[in-house]
XYZ file of C-alpha atoms in Angstrom:
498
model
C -29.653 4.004 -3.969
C -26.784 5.172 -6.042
C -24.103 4.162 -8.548
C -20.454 3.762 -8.061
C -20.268 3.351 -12.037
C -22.990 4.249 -13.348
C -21.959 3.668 -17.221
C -22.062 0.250 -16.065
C -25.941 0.807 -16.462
C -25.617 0.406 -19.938
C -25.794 -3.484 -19.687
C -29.179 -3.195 -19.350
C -29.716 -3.068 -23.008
C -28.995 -6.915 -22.435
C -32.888 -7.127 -21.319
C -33.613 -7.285 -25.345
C -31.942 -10.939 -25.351
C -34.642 -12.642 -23.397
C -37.155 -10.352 -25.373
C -36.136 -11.537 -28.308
C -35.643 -15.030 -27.323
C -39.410 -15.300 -26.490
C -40.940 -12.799 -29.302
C -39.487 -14.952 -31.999
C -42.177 -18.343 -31.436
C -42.658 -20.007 -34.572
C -45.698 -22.132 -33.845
C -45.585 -25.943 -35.023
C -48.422 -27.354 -37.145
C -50.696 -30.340 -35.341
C -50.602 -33.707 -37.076
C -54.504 -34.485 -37.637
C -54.852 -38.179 -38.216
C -57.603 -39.233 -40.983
C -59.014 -42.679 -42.394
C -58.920 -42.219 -46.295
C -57.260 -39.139 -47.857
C -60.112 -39.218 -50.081
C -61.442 -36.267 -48.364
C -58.444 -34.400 -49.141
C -58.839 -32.008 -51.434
C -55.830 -30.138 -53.668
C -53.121 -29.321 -51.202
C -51.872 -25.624 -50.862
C -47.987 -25.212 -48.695
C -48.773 -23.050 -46.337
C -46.953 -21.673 -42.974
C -47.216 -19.149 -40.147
C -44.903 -17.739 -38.311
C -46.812 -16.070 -34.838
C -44.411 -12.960 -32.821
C -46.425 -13.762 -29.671
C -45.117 -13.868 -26.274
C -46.350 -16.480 -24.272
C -44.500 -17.603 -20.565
C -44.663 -14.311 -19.335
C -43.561 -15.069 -15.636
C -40.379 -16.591 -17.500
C -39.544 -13.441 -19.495
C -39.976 -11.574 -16.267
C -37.103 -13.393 -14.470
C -34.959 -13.369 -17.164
C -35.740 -9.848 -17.381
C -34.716 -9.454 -14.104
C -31.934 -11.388 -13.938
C -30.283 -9.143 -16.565
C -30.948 -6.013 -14.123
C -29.522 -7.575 -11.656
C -26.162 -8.037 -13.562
C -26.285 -4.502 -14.701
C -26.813 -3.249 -11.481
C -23.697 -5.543 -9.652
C -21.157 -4.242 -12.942
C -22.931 -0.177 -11.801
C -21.603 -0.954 -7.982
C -25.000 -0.153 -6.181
C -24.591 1.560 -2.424
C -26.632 3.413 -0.475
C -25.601 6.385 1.529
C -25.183 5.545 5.657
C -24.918 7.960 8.593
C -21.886 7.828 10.426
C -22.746 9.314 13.041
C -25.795 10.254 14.950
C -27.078 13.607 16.456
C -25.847 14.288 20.032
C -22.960 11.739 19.764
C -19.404 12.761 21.303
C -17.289 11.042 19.569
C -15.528 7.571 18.184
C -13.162 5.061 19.450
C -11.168 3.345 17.326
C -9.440 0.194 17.577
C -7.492 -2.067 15.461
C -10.026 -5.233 15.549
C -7.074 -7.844 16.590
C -5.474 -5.152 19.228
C -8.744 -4.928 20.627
C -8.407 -7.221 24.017
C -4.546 -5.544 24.436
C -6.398 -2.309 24.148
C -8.861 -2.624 26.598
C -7.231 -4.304 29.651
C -4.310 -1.153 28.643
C -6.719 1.325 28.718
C -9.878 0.073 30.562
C -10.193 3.112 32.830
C -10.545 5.108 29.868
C -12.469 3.696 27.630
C -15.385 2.625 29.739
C -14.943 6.744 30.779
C -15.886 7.265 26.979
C -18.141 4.773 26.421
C -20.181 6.203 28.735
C -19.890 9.717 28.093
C -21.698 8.688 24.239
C -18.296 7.747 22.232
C -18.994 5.177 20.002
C -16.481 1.891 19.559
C -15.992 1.418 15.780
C -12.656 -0.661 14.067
C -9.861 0.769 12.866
C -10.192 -0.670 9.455
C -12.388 -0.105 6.008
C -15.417 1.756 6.305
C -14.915 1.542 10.758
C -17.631 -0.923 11.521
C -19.084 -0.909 15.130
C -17.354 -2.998 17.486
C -18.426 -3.915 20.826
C -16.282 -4.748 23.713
C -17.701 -8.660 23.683
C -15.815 -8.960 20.848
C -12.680 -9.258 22.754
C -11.601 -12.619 21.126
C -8.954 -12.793 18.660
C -10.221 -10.940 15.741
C -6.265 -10.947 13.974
C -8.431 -13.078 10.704
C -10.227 -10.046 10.275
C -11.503 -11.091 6.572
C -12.223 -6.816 6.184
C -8.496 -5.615 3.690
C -6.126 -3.949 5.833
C -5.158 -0.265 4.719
C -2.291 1.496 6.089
C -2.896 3.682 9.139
C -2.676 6.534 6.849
C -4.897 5.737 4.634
C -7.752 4.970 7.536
C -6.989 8.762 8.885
C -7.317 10.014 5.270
C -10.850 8.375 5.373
C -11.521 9.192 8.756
C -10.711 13.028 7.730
C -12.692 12.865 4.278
C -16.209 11.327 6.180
C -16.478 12.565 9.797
C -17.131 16.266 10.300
C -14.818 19.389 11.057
C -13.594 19.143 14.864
C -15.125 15.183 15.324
C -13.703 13.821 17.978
C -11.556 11.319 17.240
C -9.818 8.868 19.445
C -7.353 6.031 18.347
C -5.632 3.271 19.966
C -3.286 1.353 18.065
C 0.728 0.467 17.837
C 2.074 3.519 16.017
C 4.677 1.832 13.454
C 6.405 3.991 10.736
C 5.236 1.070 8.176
C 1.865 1.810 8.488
C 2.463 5.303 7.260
C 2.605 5.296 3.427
C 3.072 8.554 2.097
C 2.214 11.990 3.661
C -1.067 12.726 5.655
C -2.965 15.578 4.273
C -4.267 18.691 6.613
C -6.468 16.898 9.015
C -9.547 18.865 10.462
C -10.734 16.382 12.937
C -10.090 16.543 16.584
C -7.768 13.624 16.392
C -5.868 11.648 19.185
C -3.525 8.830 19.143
C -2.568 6.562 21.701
C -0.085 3.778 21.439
C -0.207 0.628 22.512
C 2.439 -0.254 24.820
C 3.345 -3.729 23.147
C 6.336 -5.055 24.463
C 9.609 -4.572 22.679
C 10.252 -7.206 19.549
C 13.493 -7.083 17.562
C 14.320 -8.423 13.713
C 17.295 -8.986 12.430
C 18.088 -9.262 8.807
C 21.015 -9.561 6.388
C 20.464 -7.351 3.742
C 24.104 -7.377 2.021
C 27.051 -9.498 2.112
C 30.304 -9.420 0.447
C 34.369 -10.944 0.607
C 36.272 -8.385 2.040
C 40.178 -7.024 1.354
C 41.433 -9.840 3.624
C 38.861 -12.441 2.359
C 36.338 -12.560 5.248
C 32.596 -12.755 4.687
C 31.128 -9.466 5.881
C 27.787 -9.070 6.400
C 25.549 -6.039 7.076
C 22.623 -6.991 9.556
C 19.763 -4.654 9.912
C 18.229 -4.663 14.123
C 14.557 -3.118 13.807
C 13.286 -2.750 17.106
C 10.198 -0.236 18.566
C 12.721 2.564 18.869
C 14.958 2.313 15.751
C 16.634 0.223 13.086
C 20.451 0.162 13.159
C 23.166 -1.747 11.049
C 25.817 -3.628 12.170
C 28.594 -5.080 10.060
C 29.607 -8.526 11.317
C 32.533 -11.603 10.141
C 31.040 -14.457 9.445
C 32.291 -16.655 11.376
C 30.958 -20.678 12.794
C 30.462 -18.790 16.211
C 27.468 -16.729 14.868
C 24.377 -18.791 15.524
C 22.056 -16.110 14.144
C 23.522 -16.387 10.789
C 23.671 -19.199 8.387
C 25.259 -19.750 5.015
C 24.910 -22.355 2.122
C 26.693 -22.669 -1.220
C 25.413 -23.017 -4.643
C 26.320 -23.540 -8.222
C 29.806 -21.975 -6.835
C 28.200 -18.933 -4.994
C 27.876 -18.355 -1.373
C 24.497 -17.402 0.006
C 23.617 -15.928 3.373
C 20.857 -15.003 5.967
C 19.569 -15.050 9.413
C 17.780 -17.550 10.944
C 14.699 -15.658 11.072
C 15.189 -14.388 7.544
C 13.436 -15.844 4.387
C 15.501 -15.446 1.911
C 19.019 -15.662 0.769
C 21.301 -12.703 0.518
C 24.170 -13.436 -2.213
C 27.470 -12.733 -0.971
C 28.927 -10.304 -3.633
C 32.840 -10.613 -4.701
C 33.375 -8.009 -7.065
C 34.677 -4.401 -6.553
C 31.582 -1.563 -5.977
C 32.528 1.197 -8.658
C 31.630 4.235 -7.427
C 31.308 7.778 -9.751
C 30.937 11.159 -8.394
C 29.910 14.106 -10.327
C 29.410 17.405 -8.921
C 28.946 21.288 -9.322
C 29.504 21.881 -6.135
C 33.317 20.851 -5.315
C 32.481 20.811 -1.341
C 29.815 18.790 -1.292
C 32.070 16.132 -3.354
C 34.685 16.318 -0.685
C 32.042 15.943 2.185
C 30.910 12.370 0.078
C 33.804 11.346 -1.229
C 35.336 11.434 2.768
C 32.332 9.836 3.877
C 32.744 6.860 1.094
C 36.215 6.380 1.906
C 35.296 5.984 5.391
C 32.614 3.432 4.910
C 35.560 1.924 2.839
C 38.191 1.502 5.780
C 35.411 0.451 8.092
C 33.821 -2.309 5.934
C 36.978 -3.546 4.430
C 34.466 -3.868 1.170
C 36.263 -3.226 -1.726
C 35.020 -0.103 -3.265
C 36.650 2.185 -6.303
C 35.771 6.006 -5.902
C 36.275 7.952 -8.383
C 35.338 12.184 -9.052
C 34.882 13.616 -12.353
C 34.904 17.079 -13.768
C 33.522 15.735 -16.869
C 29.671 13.390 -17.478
C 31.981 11.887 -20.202
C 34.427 10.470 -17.784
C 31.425 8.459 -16.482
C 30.961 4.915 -17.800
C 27.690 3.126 -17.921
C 29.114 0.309 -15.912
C 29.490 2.132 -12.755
C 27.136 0.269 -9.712
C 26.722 3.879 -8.499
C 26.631 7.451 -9.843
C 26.226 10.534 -7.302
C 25.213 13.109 -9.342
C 25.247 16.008 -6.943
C 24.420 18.746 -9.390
C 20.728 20.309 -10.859
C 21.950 19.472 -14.585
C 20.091 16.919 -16.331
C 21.509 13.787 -15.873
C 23.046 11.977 -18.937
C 20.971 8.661 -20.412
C 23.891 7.062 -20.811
C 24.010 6.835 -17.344
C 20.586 5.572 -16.652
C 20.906 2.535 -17.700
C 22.662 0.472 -15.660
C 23.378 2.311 -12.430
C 21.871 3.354 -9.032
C 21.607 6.899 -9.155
C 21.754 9.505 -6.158
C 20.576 12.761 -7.424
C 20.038 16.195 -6.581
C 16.502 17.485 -7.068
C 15.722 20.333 -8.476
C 13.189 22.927 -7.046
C 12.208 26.267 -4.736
C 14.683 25.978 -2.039
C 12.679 26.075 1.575
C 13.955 27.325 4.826
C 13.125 25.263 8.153
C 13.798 24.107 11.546
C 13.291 20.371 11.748
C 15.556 16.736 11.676
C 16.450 14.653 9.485
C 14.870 11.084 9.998
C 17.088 8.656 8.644
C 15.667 5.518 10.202
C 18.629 5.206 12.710
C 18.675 6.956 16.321
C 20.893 9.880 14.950
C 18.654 12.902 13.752
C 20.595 15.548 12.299
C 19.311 19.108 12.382
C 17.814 20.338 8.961
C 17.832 24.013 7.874
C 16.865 23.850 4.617
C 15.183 21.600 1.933
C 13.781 21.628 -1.397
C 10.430 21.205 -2.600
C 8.886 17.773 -3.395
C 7.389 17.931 -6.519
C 6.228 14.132 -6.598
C 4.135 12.196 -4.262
C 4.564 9.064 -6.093
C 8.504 8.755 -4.426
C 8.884 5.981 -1.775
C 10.495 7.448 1.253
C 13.602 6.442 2.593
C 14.483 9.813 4.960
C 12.163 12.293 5.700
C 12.174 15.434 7.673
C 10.521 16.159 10.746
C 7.320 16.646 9.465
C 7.209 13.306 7.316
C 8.205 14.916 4.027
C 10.051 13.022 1.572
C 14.299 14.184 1.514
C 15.144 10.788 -0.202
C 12.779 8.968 -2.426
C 13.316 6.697 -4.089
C 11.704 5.072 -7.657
C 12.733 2.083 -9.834
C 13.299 2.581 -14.007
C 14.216 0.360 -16.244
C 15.550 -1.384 -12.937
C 17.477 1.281 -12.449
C 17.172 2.104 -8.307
C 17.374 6.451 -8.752
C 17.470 8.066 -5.112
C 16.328 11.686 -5.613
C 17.768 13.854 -2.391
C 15.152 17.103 -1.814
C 18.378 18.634 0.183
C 21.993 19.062 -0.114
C 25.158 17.929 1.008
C 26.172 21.310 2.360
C 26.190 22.231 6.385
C 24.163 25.297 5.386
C 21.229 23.058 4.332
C 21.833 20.281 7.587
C 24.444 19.290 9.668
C 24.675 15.970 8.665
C 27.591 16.076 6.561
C 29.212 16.803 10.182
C 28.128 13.692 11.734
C 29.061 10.318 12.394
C 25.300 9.450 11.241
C 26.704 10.507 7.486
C 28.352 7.514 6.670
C 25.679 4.996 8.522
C 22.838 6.349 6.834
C 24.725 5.906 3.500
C 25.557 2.185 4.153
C 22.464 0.404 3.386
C 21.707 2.180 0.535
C 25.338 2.001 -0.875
C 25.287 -1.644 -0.530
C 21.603 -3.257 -0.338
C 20.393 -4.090 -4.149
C 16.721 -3.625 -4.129
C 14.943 -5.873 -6.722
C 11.402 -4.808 -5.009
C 10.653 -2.707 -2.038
C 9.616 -5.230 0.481
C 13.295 -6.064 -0.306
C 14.908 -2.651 1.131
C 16.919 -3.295 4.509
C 16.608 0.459 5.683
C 13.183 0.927 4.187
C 10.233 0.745 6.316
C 7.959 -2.410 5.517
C 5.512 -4.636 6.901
C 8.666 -6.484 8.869
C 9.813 -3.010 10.358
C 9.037 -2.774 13.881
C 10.193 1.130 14.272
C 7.525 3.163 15.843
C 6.359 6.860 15.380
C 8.477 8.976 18.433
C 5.704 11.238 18.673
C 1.922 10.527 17.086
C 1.166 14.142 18.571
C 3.452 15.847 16.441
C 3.255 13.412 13.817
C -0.123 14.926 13.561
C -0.691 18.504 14.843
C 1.904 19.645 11.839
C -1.325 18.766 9.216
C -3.743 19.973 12.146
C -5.817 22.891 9.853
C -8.630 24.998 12.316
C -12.005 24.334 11.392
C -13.972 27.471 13.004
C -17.781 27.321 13.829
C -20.161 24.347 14.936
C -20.318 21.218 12.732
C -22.693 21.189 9.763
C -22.924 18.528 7.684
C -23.886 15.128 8.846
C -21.304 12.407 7.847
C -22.204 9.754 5.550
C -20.165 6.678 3.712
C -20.853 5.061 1.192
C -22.332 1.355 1.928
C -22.140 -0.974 -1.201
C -25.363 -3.338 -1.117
C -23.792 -5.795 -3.851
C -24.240 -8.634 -1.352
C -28.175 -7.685 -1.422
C -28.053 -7.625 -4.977
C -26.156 -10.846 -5.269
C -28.427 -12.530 -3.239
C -31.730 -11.486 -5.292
C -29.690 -12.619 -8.540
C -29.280 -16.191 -7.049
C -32.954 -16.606 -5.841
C -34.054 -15.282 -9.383
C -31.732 -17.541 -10.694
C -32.826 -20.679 -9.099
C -36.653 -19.901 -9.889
C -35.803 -19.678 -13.452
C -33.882 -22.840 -13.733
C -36.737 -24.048 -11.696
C -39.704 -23.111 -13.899
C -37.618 -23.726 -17.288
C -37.230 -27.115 -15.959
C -40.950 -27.796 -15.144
C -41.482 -26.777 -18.945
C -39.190 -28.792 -20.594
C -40.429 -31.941 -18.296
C -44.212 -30.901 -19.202
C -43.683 -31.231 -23.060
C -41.593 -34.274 -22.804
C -44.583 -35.384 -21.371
C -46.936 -34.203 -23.415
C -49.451 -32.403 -20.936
């Protein structure tokens, strides 16, 4: 047995409590009645104090009681194999896909089953699972981790070259973050659920000629996409309700509210680099002709020229960016960094994938990723300061670094962001969350980019760590309930007088 935190064995010192509790036992004098005090002779004031334990069985549970705490605050586990000698390999299955998985994939599976793979869930610490437990298992009680996180743990406990086998429904929202170099002999096959689509309104405003726009996001299997729609009584997928003088829309499948924004969007560019300005600045006046929003664009030579009251400030230049500036606006920067050459695409969470040529270096993990290249590396991430939404772009808007200052994709991608106000990232319209329903193209070059070689046979035997709390917890009650129980017996005995 071992310690998750094993300072947390320093409550034992507690055990002197119930030592001292039954060292200190001042014994009571006994009343001796007498006829005549004539036989007393000149009284002397005398007392005794006595440091003797008695109840012994008593100061052992308490004893024990207070290792038991100590032990639950230490985290107590015990090391389990994961896998035994001779075994070929795991399944593993998302515990409420299970029965979809099986009649999908029966041929398979009962192929591997019997060739010595093992069945275990896709979930924390990948118990065993057995095909009779084909019943809906979606209340899984076990916390759900994202898919990456499971293959993280899969490639931390199972050996070098394991194989590996899952079956599961691919989404980009259960990727958070980027895998690392996997070693395992890993496979991924996706469930062929049939196609679901969401719509949401993520932005709404009064246009030029004083229609309600409103952007609606459509997530299906294969992409999300935006379309900008009129309001009008004839769209029965929208609704709209009015309060305290302010509009308020959604869709009917949508939660909340989206508040239908009236003022002008003031737009700032700043920039070293006077082509990339031009490429933005075309693609912003664009998205201003097609959305009829009413948006005021503005490029500066000069940081000065740059009110803090601008909604957005494109800083397209490595220069530190000014604090004034951070304070109320959303920010799109360029990121600084070791420039790196590559052949890949830009995922922008549409169907249009420009070709990228070049990036720069992500010096952050901590980013939430709205694009990302081919290989699932961050090119805009975003973070939240002092409520300020800053976007920082690991690229450039040059065609020597992508082509997607050339295509139509330009001003779609820059839509959402331009106009969705993020208060929390569950919020984002064109950022993958637990609503998205975009899948992974390819899970086999999702991972064989982070495939690493692992020469030579496999070595170590795989082990996870197995807390035993619930053991301990147990132990603690029964100890409990025999102390109460004997404490009890005590105090009725003296009431009692035996």
């Amino acid at each position: 047995m071992s310690f998750l935190y094993p300072i947390g064995l320093l409550a034992l010192a507690g055990i002197v409590i119930p030592l001292i509790i039954h060292l200190w036992n001042v014994k009571e004098g006994k009343t001796l009645k007498i006829g005549s005090i004539a036989f007393l002779g000149e009284s002397s004031s005398q007392s005794s104090k006595s440091l003797k334990i008695k109840d012994w069985f008593l100061l052992l549970l308490r004893c024990l009681i207070v290792m038991i705490i100590a032990f639950l605050i230490a985290g107590p586990y015990i090391q389990k194999k994961l896998i035994r000698n001779g075994q070929a390999g795991w399944i593993l299955v998302e515990p409420q896909n299970l029965n979809s998985v099986y009649q999908q994939h029966k041929k398979s599976i009962d192929s591997l089953l019997k060739n010595g793979f093992e069945l275990h869930q896709l979930a924390l610490e990948f118990p065993l699972l057995k095909l009779s437990d084909t019943s809906n298992l979606a209340d899984n009680k076990r916390k759900k981790l994202p898919l990456s996180s499971l293959i993280k743990q899969l490639n931390n406990q199972l050996p070098p070259n394991f194989k590996t086998i899952v079956y599961g429904d691919l989404k980009q929202s259960s990727f958070i973050g980027a895998l690392p170099a996997i070693s395992l002999d890993l496979e991924f096959h996706q469930l062929n659920n049939k196609d679901s689509v969401l719509q949401k309104a993520i932005s709404a405003y009064w246009s030029v000629n004083d229609s309600l726009k409103v952007l609606v996001m459509n997530s299906s299997s294969d992409a999300t996409n935006y379309q900008l729609e009129n309001f009008t009584p004839k769209n029965s997928h929208l609704e709209m309700k009015t309060e305290d003088g302010e509009s308020f829309v959604k869709t009917k499948t949508q939660n909340d509210w989206i508040k239908v924004n009236n003022k002008p969007l003031e737009v700032a560019i700043y920039s070293d680099y006077r082509t990339d300005a031009n490429y933005l600045n075309a693609a912003l006046r664009a998205i201003r002709s097609f959305t009829k929003r009413k948006i005021n664009i503005k490029t500066v030579a000069n940081s000065s020229s740059i009110s803090s009251n601008e909604d957005w400030v494109f800083w397209l230049s490595e220069k530190s960016i000014p604090l004034h500036l951070t304070k109320k606006s959303s920010i799109f920067l360029y990121q600084k960094g070791k420039m790196q050459p590559m052949q890949t695409s830009l995922i922008l969470g549409t169907a249009f994938k420009p070709k990228l040529y070049q990036r720069v270096k992500s010096d952050s993990i901590d980013l939430e990723k709205i694009w990302t290249d081919g290989f699932g590396n961050s090119i805009l991430g975003f973070e939240q300061k002092n409520e300020v939404n800053i976007y920082h772009f690991y690229s450039r808007l040059d065609p020597q670094w992508s082509d997607f200052v050339w295509s139509e994709s330009f001003a779609k991608a820059l839509m959402p962001i331009l106009f969705a106000k993020p208060n929390h990232l569950k919020e984002f319209g064109f950022y993958p969350d637990n609503e998205d329903e975009r899948r992974i193209a390819s899970s086999e070059n999702l991972l064989k980019v982070n495939k690493k070689g692992s020469s030579g046979k496999i070595k170590k035997q795989a082990t996870i760590q197995q807390s035993i709390a619930d053991w301990f917890w147990f132990i603690g009650l029964v100890l409990f309930l025999i102390e109460r129980l004997v404490t009890y017996k005590q105090q009725k005995n003296l009431q009692y007088g035996r």
